């Protein structure tokens, strides 16, 4: 997965620094005061289906931003192709400040090195506005895996003994959950079939129905079912244990130090959007991210509100693009 240990350390260090910086940027924006009400309606294109993490993030921000727009805020779910359909919708939207996209950062940082051909150029078609939220990922197993499997090592041994049942689901090809699963099974030196779903909710149905052995999702979608015993989260992907599920050891703790990733989501505008409009929207988003109701609502789903200036988000994208350009060679994943 990693080109060198040094590059991974640099990637994690710089990402952590940028996260801290963007969080402060959000607090700073909150002090700017209320913005003037704008005419019309803001449309938030969302890369995930109803109930998914992107949808939850989009709707929580929509609640906070609605007061700024005379016509309110509408969330428009454009689902499919691991976020690329939503990007296509953004490209077709007028660059007038009335449309933003809420999607996983991977559309700008991973996909250029995953797909042989993209229908968009991140540098041209995606204008960074602000980061929105972050989440740690978790790997969960359901009733299709025996109750005796309680650790990653147990799961690895079970997959080796049951190769026909060894599979894992994710919200789509090329999403960070998919890549995390691929990296984990590569480090574990076992084969597992990947099953792509159009978002997390349908994958969860198959996991709890015993039709899927394992599933990788943001931990917020797994936490409640883990607590009730309907599924078992075997590991989380942070550098340390998650504050939301402290009873679950991280991948690194269980002998997989290369599996340290955090999913992040962000707002983008059409590439031709004037800088003044981008900055105005960024200010509103940063103010929203500092509001206690939004912070609490995202926290309930295992998310952390993280906002940024357009420049800070662009820097984060550049850091991760350099990382993934080298790291993707190790996954063996390539989509033609």
Coordinates of C-alpha atoms in Angstrom, one line a residue:
X1 CA 0.0 0.0 0.0
X2 CA 2.6 2.6 1.1
X3 CA 5.4 3.7 -1.2
X4 CA 7.7 4.1 1.9
X5 CA 7.2 4.3 5.6
X6 CA 8.5 7.8 5.5
X7 CA 5.8 8.9 3.0
X8 CA 3.1 7.3 5.2
X9 CA 4.4 9.2 8.2
X10 CA 4.5 12.4 6.2
X11 CA 1.0 11.8 4.9
X12 CA -0.4 11.2 8.4
X13 CA 1.5 14.1 9.9
X14 CA 0.5 16.6 7.3
X15 CA -3.1 15.4 7.2
X16 CA -3.3 15.7 11.0
X17 CA -1.8 19.2 10.9
X18 CA -4.3 20.3 8.2
X19 CA -7.2 18.8 10.2
X20 CA -6.2 20.9 13.2
X21 CA -5.8 24.0 11.0
X22 CA -9.1 23.6 9.3
X23 CA -10.9 23.1 12.6
X24 CA -9.5 26.4 13.8
X25 CA -10.5 28.0 10.5
X26 CA -14.1 26.9 11.2
X27 CA -14.0 28.5 14.6
X28 CA -12.5 31.7 13.2
X29 CA -15.2 31.9 10.6
X30 CA -17.8 31.6 13.3
X31 CA -16.6 34.9 14.7
X32 CA -17.2 36.7 11.4
X33 CA -20.8 37.2 12.3
X34 CA -24.1 36.5 10.5
X35 CA -23.9 36.8 6.7
X36 CA -26.4 38.7 4.6
X37 CA -29.4 36.7 3.4
X38 CA -29.0 35.7 -0.3
X39 CA -31.8 35.4 -2.9
X40 CA -32.8 32.1 -4.3
X41 CA -32.2 28.5 -3.2
X42 CA -29.0 26.7 -2.4
X43 CA -28.8 23.2 -3.9
X44 CA -26.5 20.7 -2.3
X45 CA -25.7 17.8 -4.6
X46 CA -25.0 14.7 -2.4
X47 CA -22.9 11.7 -3.6
X48 CA -24.7 9.2 -1.2
X49 CA -28.2 7.8 -0.9
X50 CA -30.7 8.7 1.8
X51 CA -29.4 7.5 5.2
X52 CA -25.8 7.3 4.1
X53 CA -23.0 9.3 5.8
X54 CA -22.7 11.8 2.9
X55 CA -26.5 12.3 3.1
X56 CA -26.4 12.8 6.9
X57 CA -23.6 15.4 6.6
X58 CA -25.3 17.2 3.7
X59 CA -28.6 17.5 5.6
X60 CA -27.1 18.6 8.9
X61 CA -25.3 21.4 7.0
X62 CA -28.5 22.2 5.1
X63 CA -30.3 22.8 8.4
X64 CA -27.7 25.3 9.4
X65 CA -27.4 27.1 6.1
X66 CA -31.1 27.4 5.3
X67 CA -31.4 30.7 7.1
X68 CA -28.9 32.3 4.8
X69 CA -30.9 31.7 1.6
X70 CA -34.3 33.2 1.0
X71 CA -35.5 30.0 -0.7
X72 CA -33.8 27.7 1.8
X73 CA -31.5 24.7 1.0
X74 CA -32.4 21.6 -1.0
X75 CA -30.4 18.3 -0.8
X76 CA -30.3 16.6 -4.2
X77 CA -29.0 13.0 -3.9
X78 CA -27.2 11.9 -7.1
X79 CA -26.1 8.4 -6.4
X80 CA -23.8 6.0 -8.2
X81 CA -20.4 5.2 -9.6
X82 CA -18.8 6.0 -6.2
X83 CA -19.7 9.6 -6.4
X84 CA -19.0 10.2 -10.1
X85 CA -22.6 10.7 -11.0
X86 CA -22.8 13.6 -8.5
X87 CA -19.7 15.1 -10.0
X88 CA -21.3 14.9 -13.4
X89 CA -24.3 16.8 -12.1
X90 CA -22.0 19.5 -10.6
X91 CA -20.3 19.9 -14.0
X92 CA -23.6 20.6 -15.6
X93 CA -24.7 23.1 -12.9
X94 CA -24.3 26.9 -13.5
X95 CA -21.2 28.4 -11.9
X96 CA -23.4 31.0 -10.1
X97 CA -22.9 30.0 -6.5
X98 CA -26.3 28.3 -6.2
X99 CA -25.0 24.7 -6.4
X100 CA -22.4 22.9 -4.2
X101 CA -21.5 19.2 -4.0
X102 CA -21.0 17.3 -0.8
X103 CA -18.9 14.3 -1.5
X104 CA -16.1 12.1 -0.2
X105 CA -12.6 13.7 -0.6
X106 CA -11.6 10.6 -2.6
X107 CA -13.3 12.0 -5.8
X108 CA -10.4 14.5 -5.9
X109 CA -7.5 12.6 -4.3
X110 CA -8.0 8.9 -5.0
X111 CA -9.9 8.6 -8.2
X112 CA -7.4 10.3 -10.5
X113 CA -5.0 7.3 -9.7
X114 CA -7.7 4.6 -9.5
X115 CA -9.6 5.1 -12.8
X116 CA -8.0 4.8 -16.2
X117 CA -10.4 7.4 -17.4
X118 CA -12.4 10.0 -15.5
X119 CA -15.2 12.1 -17.0
X120 CA -13.9 15.0 -15.0
X121 CA -10.6 16.7 -14.1
X122 CA -10.4 17.5 -10.4
X123 CA -8.1 20.4 -11.1
X124 CA -10.5 22.0 -13.6
X125 CA -14.0 20.8 -12.6
X126 CA -13.9 20.8 -8.8
X127 CA -13.4 24.0 -6.9
X128 CA -12.6 23.3 -3.3
X129 CA -14.8 25.2 -0.9
X130 CA -14.5 23.7 2.6
X131 CA -14.0 20.4 4.3
X132 CA -17.2 19.3 6.1
X133 CA -16.6 16.2 8.3
X134 CA -14.3 13.3 9.1
X135 CA -15.0 9.8 10.3
X136 CA -13.0 6.7 11.3
X137 CA -13.9 3.5 9.4
X138 CA -14.7 0.2 10.9
X139 CA -14.7 -3.4 9.7
X140 CA -17.7 -5.3 10.9
X141 CA -18.9 -8.9 10.5
X142 CA -22.5 -10.2 10.8
X143 CA -24.4 -13.4 11.5
X144 CA -22.8 -15.0 8.4
X145 CA -19.6 -15.3 10.4
X146 CA -19.5 -17.5 13.6
X147 CA -19.7 -15.8 17.0
X148 CA -16.3 -17.2 17.8
X149 CA -14.7 -14.7 15.5
X150 CA -14.0 -11.7 17.7
X151 CA -10.6 -10.4 16.4
X152 CA -9.0 -9.6 13.1
X153 CA -6.8 -12.7 13.4
X154 CA -9.8 -14.8 14.1
X155 CA -11.4 -13.4 11.0
X156 CA -8.3 -14.0 8.8
X157 CA -8.2 -17.6 9.9
X158 CA -12.0 -18.0 9.2
X159 CA -11.6 -16.6 5.7
X160 CA -8.7 -19.0 5.0
X161 CA -10.9 -21.9 6.1
X162 CA -13.9 -20.7 4.2
X163 CA -12.7 -19.2 0.9
X164 CA -16.1 -19.4 -0.8
X165 CA -17.7 -17.3 1.9
X166 CA -14.8 -14.8 2.2
X167 CA -16.2 -11.5 0.9
X168 CA -16.5 -7.9 2.1
X169 CA -18.8 -5.0 1.1
X170 CA -18.3 -1.3 0.7
X171 CA -20.3 1.7 -0.6
X172 CA -18.7 1.4 -4.0
X173 CA -15.6 0.7 -6.1
X174 CA -12.8 3.1 -5.2
X175 CA -14.4 4.5 -2.1
X176 CA -12.1 4.6 1.0
X177 CA -14.0 1.7 2.6
X178 CA -13.2 -0.4 -0.5
X179 CA -9.6 0.6 -0.4
X180 CA -9.3 0.0 3.3
X181 CA -10.7 -3.5 2.8
X182 CA -8.4 -4.2 -0.1
X183 CA -5.3 -3.0 1.9
X184 CA -6.3 -5.1 4.9
X185 CA -6.8 -8.3 3.0
X186 CA -3.6 -7.7 1.1
X187 CA -1.6 -7.3 4.4
X188 CA -3.4 -10.3 5.8
X189 CA -2.4 -12.3 2.7
X190 CA -5.8 -13.7 2.1
X191 CA -8.2 -13.5 -0.8
X192 CA -11.7 -11.9 -0.3
X193 CA -14.2 -10.9 -3.0
X194 CA -15.2 -7.3 -3.0
X195 CA -19.0 -6.6 -3.3
X196 CA -19.8 -3.0 -4.3
X197 CA -23.1 -1.4 -3.1
X198 CA -24.8 1.9 -4.1
X199 CA -24.2 3.2 -0.6
X200 CA -23.9 1.9 3.0
X201 CA -27.6 1.2 3.9
X202 CA -28.2 -1.6 1.3
X203 CA -24.8 -3.2 2.3
X204 CA -25.9 -3.1 5.9
X205 CA -29.1 -5.0 5.1
X206 CA -27.1 -7.8 3.4
X207 CA -24.5 -7.9 6.3
X208 CA -27.2 -8.3 9.0
X209 CA -29.1 -10.8 6.8
X210 CA -26.0 -13.0 6.7
X211 CA -25.5 -12.7 2.9
X212 CA -22.3 -10.7 3.4
X213 CA -19.4 -11.8 5.6
X214 CA -17.9 -8.4 6.3
X215 CA -18.5 -4.7 5.6
X216 CA -16.3 -1.6 5.8
X217 CA -18.2 1.6 6.6
X218 CA -17.7 4.8 8.6
X219 CA -18.0 3.7 12.2
X220 CA -21.0 5.9 12.9
X221 CA -23.2 3.6 10.7
X222 CA -21.9 0.5 12.6
X223 CA -21.9 1.7 16.2
X224 CA -25.5 1.2 17.2
X225 CA -25.7 -2.3 15.8
X226 CA -22.4 -3.2 17.4
X227 CA -23.8 -2.1 20.8
X228 CA -26.9 -4.2 20.4
X229 CA -24.9 -7.3 19.1
X230 CA -26.5 -7.4 15.7
X231 CA -23.1 -7.1 14.2
X232 CA -19.5 -7.1 15.5
X233 CA -17.0 -4.4 14.7
X234 CA -13.6 -6.1 14.7
X235 CA -11.4 -3.1 14.2
X236 CA -11.4 0.7 13.5
X237 CA -9.1 2.6 11.2
X238 CA -7.7 5.4 13.3
X239 CA -4.2 5.8 14.5
X240 CA -5.5 5.1 18.0
X241 CA -8.8 3.7 19.3
X242 CA -12.0 5.5 18.5
X243 CA -13.5 7.6 21.3
X244 CA -16.9 6.4 20.1
X245 CA -16.0 2.6 20.4
X246 CA -13.2 2.3 22.9
X247 CA -13.9 -1.4 23.3
X248 CA -12.7 -2.1 19.7
X249 CA -9.0 -2.3 19.0
X250 CA -7.6 -0.5 15.9
X251 CA -6.2 -2.3 12.9
X252 CA -2.7 -1.0 14.0
X253 CA -3.1 -2.5 17.5
X254 CA -4.0 -5.9 16.0
X255 CA -0.9 -6.1 13.8
X256 CA -1.9 -4.2 10.7
X257 CA -0.1 -0.8 10.9
X258 CA -0.6 0.0 7.3
X259 CA -4.4 0.2 7.8
X260 CA -4.7 3.7 9.2
X261 CA -7.2 5.9 7.3
X262 CA -9.9 8.4 7.9
X263 CA -12.8 9.2 5.6
X264 CA -13.4 12.9 5.0
X265 CA -16.1 14.7 3.2
X266 CA -16.1 18.2 1.6
X267 CA -17.9 20.8 -0.3
X268 CA -17.0 21.5 -4.0
X269 CA -18.3 24.1 -6.5
X270 CA -18.2 24.0 -10.3
X271 CA -14.7 24.8 -11.5
X272 CA -15.7 28.1 -13.2
X273 CA -17.3 29.5 -10.0
X274 CA -15.8 33.0 -9.3
X275 CA -13.4 33.1 -6.3
X276 CA -15.6 35.6 -4.5
X277 CA -18.6 33.3 -4.6
X278 CA -16.5 30.3 -3.4
X279 CA -15.1 32.3 -0.5
X280 CA -18.6 33.5 0.5
X281 CA -19.9 30.0 0.5
X282 CA -16.9 28.8 2.5
X283 CA -17.5 31.4 5.2
X284 CA -21.1 30.2 5.6
X285 CA -20.0 26.6 5.8
X286 CA -17.3 27.4 8.3
X287 CA -19.8 29.2 10.4
X288 CA -22.2 26.3 10.2
X289 CA -19.5 23.8 11.3
X290 CA -18.9 25.8 14.5
X291 CA -22.6 25.6 15.6
X292 CA -23.2 23.3 18.5
X293 CA -26.3 21.6 17.1
X294 CA -24.4 20.5 14.0
X295 CA -21.4 19.4 16.0
X296 CA -23.7 17.4 18.3
X297 CA -25.7 15.9 15.4
X298 CA -22.6 14.7 13.5
X299 CA -21.1 13.4 16.8
X300 CA -24.2 11.1 17.2
X301 CA -23.2 9.4 14.0
X302 CA -19.5 9.1 14.9
X303 CA -18.5 12.1 12.8
X304 CA -16.4 15.2 13.6
X305 CA -17.3 18.5 12.0
X306 CA -14.1 19.8 10.3
X307 CA -14.2 23.0 8.1
X308 CA -11.5 24.9 6.2
X309 CA -10.8 27.8 3.9
X310 CA -10.7 27.0 0.2
X311 CA -6.9 27.3 0.3
X312 CA -6.5 24.9 3.2
X313 CA -8.7 22.4 1.5
X314 CA -6.7 22.7 -1.7
X315 CA -3.5 22.0 0.2
X316 CA -5.0 19.0 1.9
X317 CA -6.0 17.7 -1.5
X318 CA -2.5 18.2 -2.9
X319 CA -0.9 16.4 0.0
X320 CA -3.2 13.4 -0.4
X321 CA -2.9 13.3 -4.2
X322 CA 0.8 12.9 -3.8
X323 CA 0.3 10.1 -1.3
X324 CA -2.3 8.2 -3.3
X325 CA -0.4 8.5 -6.6
X326 CA 2.3 6.3 -5.1
X327 CA 0.1 4.2 -2.7
X328 CA -2.4 3.1 -5.3
X329 CA 0.3 1.1 -7.1
X330 CA 0.5 -1.2 -4.1
X331 CA -3.2 -2.0 -4.0
X332 CA -3.4 -3.6 -7.4
X333 CA -6.8 -1.9 -7.9
X334 CA -7.4 -0.3 -11.3
X335 CA -10.7 0.5 -12.9
X336 CA -10.7 0.7 -16.7

